[in-house]
Coordinates of C-alpha atoms and ligand atoms in Angstrom, one line a residue:
X1 CA -14.7 161.8 41.6
X2 CA -12.1 160.6 39.1
X3 CA -13.0 159.7 35.5
X4 CA -11.6 156.8 33.7
X5 CA -11.9 155.6 30.1
X6 CA -12.1 151.9 29.4
X7 CA -12.1 149.7 26.4
X8 CA -13.4 146.2 25.9
X9 CA -13.0 144.4 22.6
X10 CA -15.0 141.1 22.6
X11 CA -13.4 140.1 19.3
X12 CA -10.0 140.1 20.9
X13 CA -10.1 136.9 22.9
X14 CA -7.4 136.1 25.5
X15 CA -8.3 132.5 26.5
X16 CA -10.9 130.3 28.0
X17 CA -11.4 130.9 31.7
X18 CA -11.4 127.5 33.2
X19 CA -13.8 127.3 36.1
X20 CA -10.9 125.8 38.2
X21 CA -9.4 129.4 38.5
X22 CA -12.2 129.9 41.0
X23 CA -11.0 126.9 43.1
X24 CA -10.4 126.4 46.8
X25 CA -8.2 124.6 49.2
X26 CA -9.0 122.6 52.4
X27 CA -6.4 121.4 54.8
X28 CA -6.4 119.4 58.0
X29 CA -5.5 122.7 59.7
X30 CA -7.3 124.3 62.7
X31 CA -11.1 124.3 62.1
X32 CA -11.1 123.9 58.3
X33 CA -12.2 120.3 58.3
X34 CA -13.1 119.4 61.9
X35 CA -15.6 121.8 63.5
X36 CA -15.7 123.4 60.1
X37 CA -16.8 121.5 57.1
X38 CA -17.1 118.2 59.0
X39 CA -19.1 118.0 62.1
X40 CA -19.7 114.2 62.3
X41 CA -22.9 112.2 61.8
X42 CA -24.1 112.7 65.3
X43 CA -23.9 116.5 65.4
X44 CA -27.0 118.5 66.0
X45 CA -25.9 120.8 63.2
X46 CA -27.8 119.8 60.0
X47 CA -25.4 117.5 58.0
X48 CA -25.4 114.7 55.5
X49 CA -23.0 112.0 56.6
X50 CA -21.2 114.4 58.9
X51 CA -20.8 117.2 56.2
X52 CA -22.4 120.5 57.1
X53 CA -25.3 121.2 54.8
X54 CA -25.2 125.0 55.1
X55 CA -21.6 124.9 54.0
X56 CA -22.4 122.6 51.0
X57 CA -25.2 125.0 50.0
X58 CA -22.9 128.0 50.2
X59 CA -20.3 126.2 48.1
X60 CA -22.9 125.2 45.5
X61 CA -24.1 128.8 45.2
X62 CA -20.7 130.1 44.0
X63 CA -20.3 127.0 41.7
X64 CA -17.2 126.0 43.6
X65 CA -15.4 124.0 40.9
X66 CA -12.5 122.2 42.6
X67 CA -11.3 121.6 46.1
X68 CA -7.7 120.7 47.0
X69 CA -7.1 118.4 50.0
X70 CA -5.6 117.2 52.4
X71 CA -2.9 119.9 52.5
X72 CA -0.7 122.0 52.4
X73 CA 2.1 120.9 54.6
X74 CA -0.2 118.3 56.1
X75 CA -0.3 116.4 52.8
X76 CA 3.4 115.4 53.1
X77 CA 2.8 113.8 56.5
X78 CA -0.6 112.2 55.6
X79 CA -0.9 108.5 55.2
X80 CA -4.1 107.8 53.5
X81 CA -4.6 104.3 54.8
X82 CA -5.0 105.7 58.3
X83 CA -8.1 107.5 57.1
X84 CA -10.2 104.6 55.8
X85 CA -12.3 101.8 57.3
X86 CA -14.2 101.8 60.6
X87 CA -13.7 105.2 62.2
X88 CA -13.2 103.7 65.7
X89 CA -10.3 101.7 64.3
X90 CA -8.5 104.5 62.5
X91 CA -5.0 105.2 63.6
X92 CA -4.4 108.6 65.2
X93 CA -1.5 110.9 64.4
X94 CA 0.0 114.2 65.5
X95 CA -0.6 117.1 63.2
X96 CA 2.9 118.4 63.7
X97 CA 2.5 121.4 61.3
X98 CA -0.6 122.8 62.8
X99 CA -0.8 123.1 66.6
X100 CA 0.5 119.6 67.4
X101 CA -3.1 118.5 67.9
X102 CA -4.2 114.8 67.6
X103 CA -5.7 114.0 64.3
X104 CA -8.1 111.1 64.6
X105 CA -8.5 110.6 60.8
X106 CA -12.2 110.4 61.0
X107 CA -12.3 112.5 57.8
X108 CA -10.5 110.6 55.1
X109 CA -10.7 109.7 51.5
X110 CA -14.3 108.5 51.5
X111 CA -15.5 111.6 53.4
X112 CA -13.6 114.0 51.2
X113 CA -14.9 112.3 48.0
X114 CA -18.4 112.5 49.4
X115 CA -17.9 116.2 50.2
X116 CA -17.0 116.8 46.5
X117 CA -19.9 114.8 45.3
X118 CA -22.3 116.7 47.5
X119 CA -20.9 120.0 46.2
X120 CA -20.6 118.8 42.6
X121 CA -16.9 119.9 42.5
X122 CA -13.7 118.2 41.3
X123 CA -11.4 116.7 43.9
X124 CA -7.8 117.7 43.8
X125 CA -5.7 115.3 45.9
X126 CA -2.2 116.4 47.1
X127 CA -0.1 113.3 47.5
X128 CA 2.6 112.6 50.1
X129 CA 6.1 112.8 48.6
X130 CA 8.0 114.2 51.7
X131 CA 7.4 111.4 54.1
X132 CA 5.5 108.8 52.0
X133 CA 6.5 106.2 49.5
X134 CA 6.0 105.7 45.8
X135 CA 4.0 102.6 46.6
X136 CA 1.8 104.4 49.0
X137 CA 0.8 107.1 46.5
X138 CA 0.4 104.5 43.7
X139 CA -1.9 102.5 45.8
X140 CA -4.0 105.5 46.8
X141 CA -4.6 106.1 43.1
X142 CA -5.5 102.5 42.5
X143 CA -7.8 102.5 45.6
X144 CA -9.7 105.5 44.3
X145 CA -9.9 104.8 40.6
X146 CA -9.6 101.1 39.7
X147 CA -12.8 99.5 38.5
X148 CA -11.9 95.8 38.7
X149 CA -10.6 93.2 40.9
X150 CA -7.4 94.1 42.9
X151 CA -6.5 94.1 46.5
X152 CA -6.9 97.9 46.7
X153 CA -10.2 98.1 44.7
X154 CA -11.5 95.3 46.9
X155 CA -10.5 97.2 50.0
X156 CA -12.4 100.2 48.8
X157 CA -15.5 98.0 48.2
X158 CA -15.2 96.5 51.7
X159 CA -15.2 100.1 53.0
X160 CA -18.5 100.8 51.3
X161 CA -17.7 102.2 47.9
X162 CA -18.4 99.8 45.1
X163 CA -17.7 102.1 42.1
X164 CA -14.4 104.0 41.8
X165 CA -14.4 107.7 41.9
X166 CA -13.2 109.8 39.1
X167 CA -10.0 111.7 40.0
X168 CA -8.5 114.2 37.6
X169 CA -6.2 116.4 39.6
X170 CA -3.3 114.8 41.4
X171 CA -0.6 116.9 43.1
X172 CA 2.8 115.1 43.5
X173 CA 3.8 116.7 46.9
X174 CA 3.4 120.2 48.3
X175 CA 6.0 122.8 48.9
X176 CA 8.8 120.2 48.6
X177 CA 11.3 123.1 48.7
X178 CA 10.1 123.7 52.3
X179 CA 7.7 121.7 54.6
X180 CA 7.5 119.0 52.0
X181 CA 11.1 117.8 52.4
X182 CA 13.4 120.8 51.9
X183 CA 14.5 119.5 48.5
X184 CA 16.6 121.1 45.8
X185 CA 14.6 121.6 42.6
X186 CA 16.9 119.1 40.7
X187 CA 16.3 116.5 43.3
X188 CA 12.6 117.1 43.5
X189 CA 12.3 116.9 39.6
X190 CA 13.8 113.4 39.7
X191 CA 11.5 112.4 42.6
X192 CA 8.5 113.8 40.8
X193 CA 9.3 111.7 37.7
X194 CA 9.7 108.6 39.9
X195 CA 6.4 109.1 41.8
X196 CA 4.3 110.1 38.8
X197 CA 5.5 107.0 36.9
X198 CA 3.6 104.7 39.2
X199 CA 0.4 106.8 39.4
X200 CA -1.5 105.1 36.6
X201 CA -4.6 105.8 34.6
X202 CA -7.0 103.1 35.6
X203 CA -10.4 102.2 34.1
X204 CA -10.7 105.2 31.9
X205 CA -9.7 107.7 34.5
X206 CA -7.2 110.3 33.3
X207 CA -4.9 111.9 35.8
X208 CA -3.8 115.5 35.4
X209 CA -0.6 115.5 37.3
X210 CA 0.6 118.6 39.0
X211 CA 4.2 119.2 40.1
X212 CA 5.3 121.2 43.1
X213 CA 6.2 124.6 41.7
X214 CA 8.0 127.6 43.1
X215 CA 7.4 129.8 46.1
X216 CA 6.5 133.2 44.7
X217 CA 9.5 134.6 42.8
X218 CA 11.8 131.6 42.9
X219 CA 12.3 131.6 39.1
X220 CA 15.1 129.1 39.3
X221 CA 12.7 126.5 40.6
X222 CA 10.4 127.1 37.7
X223 CA 13.3 127.0 35.2
X224 CA 14.5 123.6 36.6
X225 CA 11.0 122.1 36.5
X226 CA 10.5 123.3 32.9
X227 CA 13.9 121.9 31.9
X228 CA 13.2 118.5 33.4
X229 CA 9.5 117.9 33.1
X230 CA 7.4 117.6 30.0
X231 CA 3.8 117.4 28.9
X232 CA 3.9 113.6 28.7
X233 CA 3.9 113.3 32.5
X234 CA 3.2 116.8 33.7
X235 CA 0.0 118.9 33.0
X236 CA 0.5 121.6 35.7
X237 CA 3.1 123.3 37.8
X238 CA 2.0 124.8 41.1
X239 CA 2.8 128.3 42.4
X240 CA 2.3 129.6 45.9
X241 CA 2.0 133.2 46.7
X242 CA 0.6 134.8 49.8
X243 CA -0.1 138.5 50.3
X244 CA 2.2 139.2 53.3
X245 CA 4.0 142.5 53.2
X246 CA 6.1 141.8 56.3
X247 CA 6.2 138.3 57.8
X248 CA 7.1 139.6 61.3
X249 CA 4.4 142.3 61.3
X250 CA 1.4 140.8 59.7
X251 CA -1.1 142.5 62.0
X252 CA -4.7 141.6 62.5
X253 CA -7.2 141.2 59.7
X254 CA -9.4 143.9 61.1
X255 CA -6.9 146.4 62.4
X256 CA -4.9 148.4 59.9
X257 CA -4.4 152.0 58.7
X258 CA -4.6 153.4 55.2
X259 CA -0.9 153.0 54.6
X260 CA -1.0 149.3 55.6
X261 CA -4.0 148.9 53.3
X262 CA -2.2 150.3 50.3
X263 CA 1.0 148.4 51.1
X264 CA -1.0 145.1 51.2
X265 CA -2.6 146.0 47.8
X266 CA 0.8 146.6 46.3
X267 CA 1.9 143.2 47.6
X268 CA -1.2 141.5 46.2
X269 CA -0.7 143.2 42.8
X270 CA 2.7 141.5 42.6
X271 CA 0.7 138.5 41.4
X272 CA 0.6 140.2 38.0
X273 CA 4.4 140.5 37.3
X274 CA 4.9 137.2 39.0
X275 CA 2.6 135.4 36.6
X276 CA 4.1 137.3 33.7
X277 CA 7.7 136.2 34.6
X278 CA 6.7 132.6 35.3
X279 CA 4.8 132.5 32.1
X280 CA 7.8 133.8 30.2
X281 CA 9.9 130.9 31.5
X282 CA 7.2 128.4 30.7
X283 CA 6.7 129.8 27.2
X284 CA 10.4 129.2 26.4
X285 CA 10.1 125.5 27.1
X286 CA 6.5 125.0 26.3
X287 CA 5.5 127.3 23.5
X288 CA 2.4 125.3 22.7
X289 CA 1.0 126.0 26.2
X290 CA 0.5 122.4 27.2
X291 CA 1.6 122.7 30.8
X292 CA -0.6 125.0 33.0
X293 CA 0.2 127.2 35.9
X294 CA -1.7 126.2 39.0
X295 CA -1.7 128.9 41.7
X296 CA -2.9 126.4 44.3
X297 CA -2.3 128.6 47.3
X298 CA -2.9 132.3 47.4
X299 CA -4.6 134.9 49.6
X300 CA -4.0 137.2 52.6
X301 CA -2.3 135.9 55.7
X302 CA -2.6 137.9 58.9
X303 CA -2.1 137.3 62.6
X304 CA -4.6 134.9 64.2
X305 CA -7.6 136.4 66.0
X306 CA -6.7 137.1 69.7
X307 CA -7.3 134.2 72.0
X308 CA -7.2 131.6 69.2
X309 CA -4.7 128.8 68.8
X310 CA -1.7 130.3 66.9
X311 CA -1.4 127.0 65.0
X312 CA -4.9 127.2 63.7
X313 CA -4.5 130.3 61.4
X314 CA -8.0 131.7 62.1
X315 CA -8.4 135.2 60.9
X316 CA -11.4 137.6 60.3
X317 CA -12.1 138.9 56.8
X318 CA -12.9 142.5 55.8
X319 CA -13.6 144.5 52.8
X320 CA -9.8 144.8 52.5
X321 CA -9.7 141.0 51.8
X322 CA -12.6 141.4 49.3
X323 CA -10.6 144.0 47.4
X324 CA -7.5 141.7 47.3
X325 CA -9.7 138.8 46.1
X326 CA -11.3 141.0 43.4
X327 CA -8.0 142.3 42.0
X328 CA -6.4 138.9 42.1
X329 CA -9.2 137.1 40.3
X330 CA -9.1 139.9 37.7
X331 CA -5.4 139.1 37.2
X332 CA -6.1 135.4 36.9
X333 CA -8.8 136.1 34.2
X334 CA -6.3 138.2 32.3
X335 CA -3.7 135.4 32.6
X336 CA -6.1 132.6 31.8
X337 CA -4.0 131.4 28.9
X338 CA -1.4 130.0 31.2
X339 CA -3.2 130.0 34.6
X340 CA -5.5 127.0 34.5
X341 CA -6.4 126.6 38.2
X342 CA -6.1 128.7 41.4
X343 CA -7.1 127.7 44.9
X344 CA -7.7 130.4 47.6
X345 CA -6.2 129.4 51.0
X346 CA -8.3 128.3 52.7
X347 CA -12.0 127.6 52.3
X348 CA -13.3 127.5 55.9
X349 CA -12.0 129.0 59.1
X350 CA -8.4 129.3 58.0
X351 CA -6.5 132.3 56.5
X352 CA -8.6 134.2 53.8
X353 CA -11.6 132.0 54.3
X354 CA -14.9 132.4 52.4
X355 CA -16.8 130.8 55.3
X356 CA -16.4 131.2 59.1
X357 CA -18.2 129.0 61.6
X358 CA -18.8 129.2 65.3
X359 CA -20.9 126.2 66.6
X360 CA -24.0 126.1 64.6
X361 CA -23.5 129.7 63.2
X362 CA -22.0 130.3 59.8
X363 CA -21.1 133.5 58.1
X364 CA -20.2 134.2 54.5
X365 CA -17.2 136.6 54.5
X366 CA -16.8 139.6 52.1
X367 CA -14.4 137.3 50.1
X368 CA -17.2 134.8 49.6
X369 CA -19.3 137.5 48.0
X370 CA -16.5 138.3 45.6
X371 CA -16.6 134.7 44.3
X372 CA -20.4 135.1 44.0
X373 CA -20.0 138.3 42.0
X374 CA -17.4 136.7 39.7
X375 CA -19.0 133.3 39.2
X376 CA -20.3 134.1 35.7
X377 CA -16.7 134.3 34.5
X378 CA -16.4 130.6 34.9
X379 CA -16.2 128.9 31.5
X380 CA -16.3 132.3 29.7
X381 CA -13.8 133.6 27.1
X382 CA -11.6 136.3 28.6
X383 CA -11.5 139.2 26.3
X384 CA -9.3 142.3 25.9
X385 CA -10.1 144.8 28.6
X386 CA -8.1 147.9 29.3
X387 CA -8.8 150.7 31.8
X388 CA -6.9 154.0 32.0
X389 CA -5.4 154.0 35.5
X390 CA -3.7 155.9 38.2
X391 CA -1.4 154.7 40.9
X392 CA -2.8 155.6 44.3
X393 CA 0.6 155.6 46.1
X394 CA 3.7 156.9 44.3
X395 CA 6.3 154.3 43.8
X396 CA 3.9 151.4 44.8
X397 CA 2.1 149.2 42.4
X398 CA -1.4 150.4 43.4
X399 CA -3.7 151.0 40.4
X400 CA -7.0 152.5 41.5
X401 CA -9.1 150.4 39.1
X402 CA -8.9 146.7 38.6
X403 CA -10.9 145.1 35.8
X404 CA -11.5 142.1 33.6
X405 CA -14.2 140.9 31.1
X406 CA -15.4 137.7 29.6
X407 CA -18.1 136.5 27.3
X408 CA -20.2 133.4 27.6
X409 CA -23.4 132.3 25.8
X410 CA -23.9 135.8 24.5
X411 CA -23.5 137.5 27.9
X412 CA -20.6 139.8 28.7
X413 CA -19.5 139.8 32.4
X414 CA -17.3 142.8 33.5
X415 CA -15.9 142.8 37.0
X416 CA -14.4 146.1 38.4
X417 CA -12.9 147.1 41.7
X418 CA -12.4 150.6 42.9
X419 CA -9.4 150.1 45.3
X420 CA -9.3 153.7 46.5
X421 CA -10.4 154.4 50.0
X422 CA -11.3 158.1 49.2
X423 CA -12.4 158.7 45.7
X424 CA -15.3 157.5 43.7
X425 CA -14.6 156.5 40.1
X426 CA -16.7 157.2 37.0
X427 CA -16.0 154.7 34.3
X428 CA -16.9 155.2 30.7
X429 CA -16.4 152.0 28.8
X430 CA -16.5 151.5 25.0
X431 CA -17.5 148.0 24.1
X432 CA -16.4 146.8 20.7
X433 CA -17.3 143.5 18.9
X434 CA -20.4 142.8 21.1
X435 CA -24.0 143.8 20.8
X436 CA -26.0 144.2 24.0
X437 CA -29.1 146.0 25.0
X438 CA -29.7 145.0 28.6
X439 CA -27.4 145.8 31.5
X440 CA -27.5 144.5 35.1
X441 CA -25.1 145.2 37.9
X442 CA -24.4 144.0 41.5
X443 CA -22.2 145.7 44.0
X444 CA -20.2 144.8 47.2
X445 CA -19.2 147.9 49.1
X446 CA -18.7 149.1 52.7
X447 CA -16.1 150.8 54.9
X448 CA -12.8 149.0 54.4
X449 CA -12.7 147.6 57.9
X450 CA -16.3 146.2 57.7
X451 CA -16.7 142.4 58.2
X452 CA -19.4 139.9 58.8
X453 CA -19.6 138.4 62.3
X454 CA -21.8 135.9 63.9
X455 CA -24.0 138.6 65.4
X456 CA -24.0 140.6 62.2
X457 CA -23.7 138.1 59.4
X458 CA -25.0 140.4 56.6
X459 CA -23.2 143.7 57.3
X460 CA -21.2 143.3 54.1
X461 CA -23.5 141.9 51.4
X462 CA -24.2 142.1 47.7
X463 CA -26.8 144.6 46.5
X464 CA -28.4 145.3 43.2
X465 CA -26.7 148.2 41.4
X466 CA -27.1 150.2 38.3
X467 CA -25.0 150.9 35.1
X468 CA -26.1 152.6 31.9
X469 CA -25.7 151.4 28.4
X470 CA -26.0 153.9 25.6
X471 CA -25.2 152.3 22.3
X472 CA -21.8 150.8 22.8
X473 CA -20.9 153.1 25.8
X474 CA -21.3 151.7 29.2
X475 CA -21.1 154.1 32.2
X476 CA -21.0 153.1 35.8
X477 CA -19.9 154.9 39.0
X478 CA -17.8 152.9 41.4
X479 CA -17.9 154.2 45.0
X480 CA -14.6 154.1 46.9
X481 CA -13.8 150.6 48.2
X482 CA -16.3 148.8 46.0
X483 CA -16.5 145.8 43.7
X484 CA -19.0 145.7 40.9
X485 CA -20.1 142.9 38.6
X486 CA -21.9 144.0 35.4
X487 CA -23.6 141.8 32.9
X488 CA -24.5 143.0 29.4
X489 CA -26.8 140.8 27.2
Ligands
AHR1 O1 -2.1 127.4 53.9 C1 -1.2 127.2 55.0 C2 0.1 126.6 54.6 O2 0.8 127.5 53.8 C3 0.1 125.4 53.7 O3 -0.1 124.2 54.5 C4 1.4 125.4 53.1 O4 1.5 124.7 51.9 C5 1.8 126.9 53.0 O5 3.0 127.1 53.4

């Protein structure tokens, strides 16, 4: 057992934790949409207008705040007009990025907006810059948001939606340095400005426009964006970072040794210096913090499960993924001054999914349970939280304890992960600037390879736990490989 001292100062506020930091991402990729979220109206699986009800319930339970769609790389080859109107008449296309399968466009704008309405989350639309036109994107915005008489608004009404939807988050392209057009940052910045100029605020709707940002540590891309874009037309810049230690040797989600586990953790922990450096660049150009950092793709990326389509990116999800999610969300909380949204890739059946499905069966992955444990942070005020630490592997960024804390409505939420595979941790935490008498705790813990499968859906699950509060000293023991959420009120 290792002992750690920790300090939380509720008077020392970092920033408001926007719920959107707990956001997700859904792409027309593999079984994320089709045979995942969307099963069609005639399915025997319980659904409302084709959208699986058990998935909607699961999303609601974690207060899923925002969902990005339709891609990813798919976004820059998606033509929204193919996905409206009578389903039988919708134009098919080839999904060239993801397995070359035929996309029948039966899930389009109306279906996505309905999904968001069922869940009660904000839609985040990623527009097509790579292979689309300015007019196409401008018309999509008008179609969705104009409350008046116009050819596009009339078309929406003909398609069954009288009132416009409210749309806040609009991404102008995706990975335009890669699958979204292989552009130079200078070229993209000009394209961004042209595209965004014609995406208007209609009928009281206010767009929050998000530019394509860098891949991981491409600091030059961020520099060029910040030099060329400003808060009058840009509210967010995206960042993509996946935890992949070696692209050619990703390995299976369920098969790894201790060394591979710690290597992955050190890759995931790179999120911290990455955010710090991008924030430093943004601070130079935007000291008033008016443009947010939107980490709209993050998560673990492994080899696909044996026997599944390599283009579908279907992977299992173990306690290792849960630890990565826990430490990453703690990093986002600590960086909530600049990080205003983050979207785990991806929500169902793809990469580090929170939900897996097989026919009518559905499982919540260990990563899902982390979002459940952390949901009380949403809309809280992140506060100073420091834990003494020890690196688990010399020379690798592998702190044993990950932590963050927030306060909301008189309740303090503290989330902790013990990332060690061997040693338990006893935490003794001084809490300053906050009076509490009641303490509650929940835990997610298991052997690091443990996962939930269709025959054993609850192998990894949240359980009630205990922590002690003595005056202003909180003590809790974290078993090896565990994630604990504590509330003090
Ligand atoms: O999430 C899978 C893919 O990863 C996305 O489509 C793309 O944006 C990224 O490269």
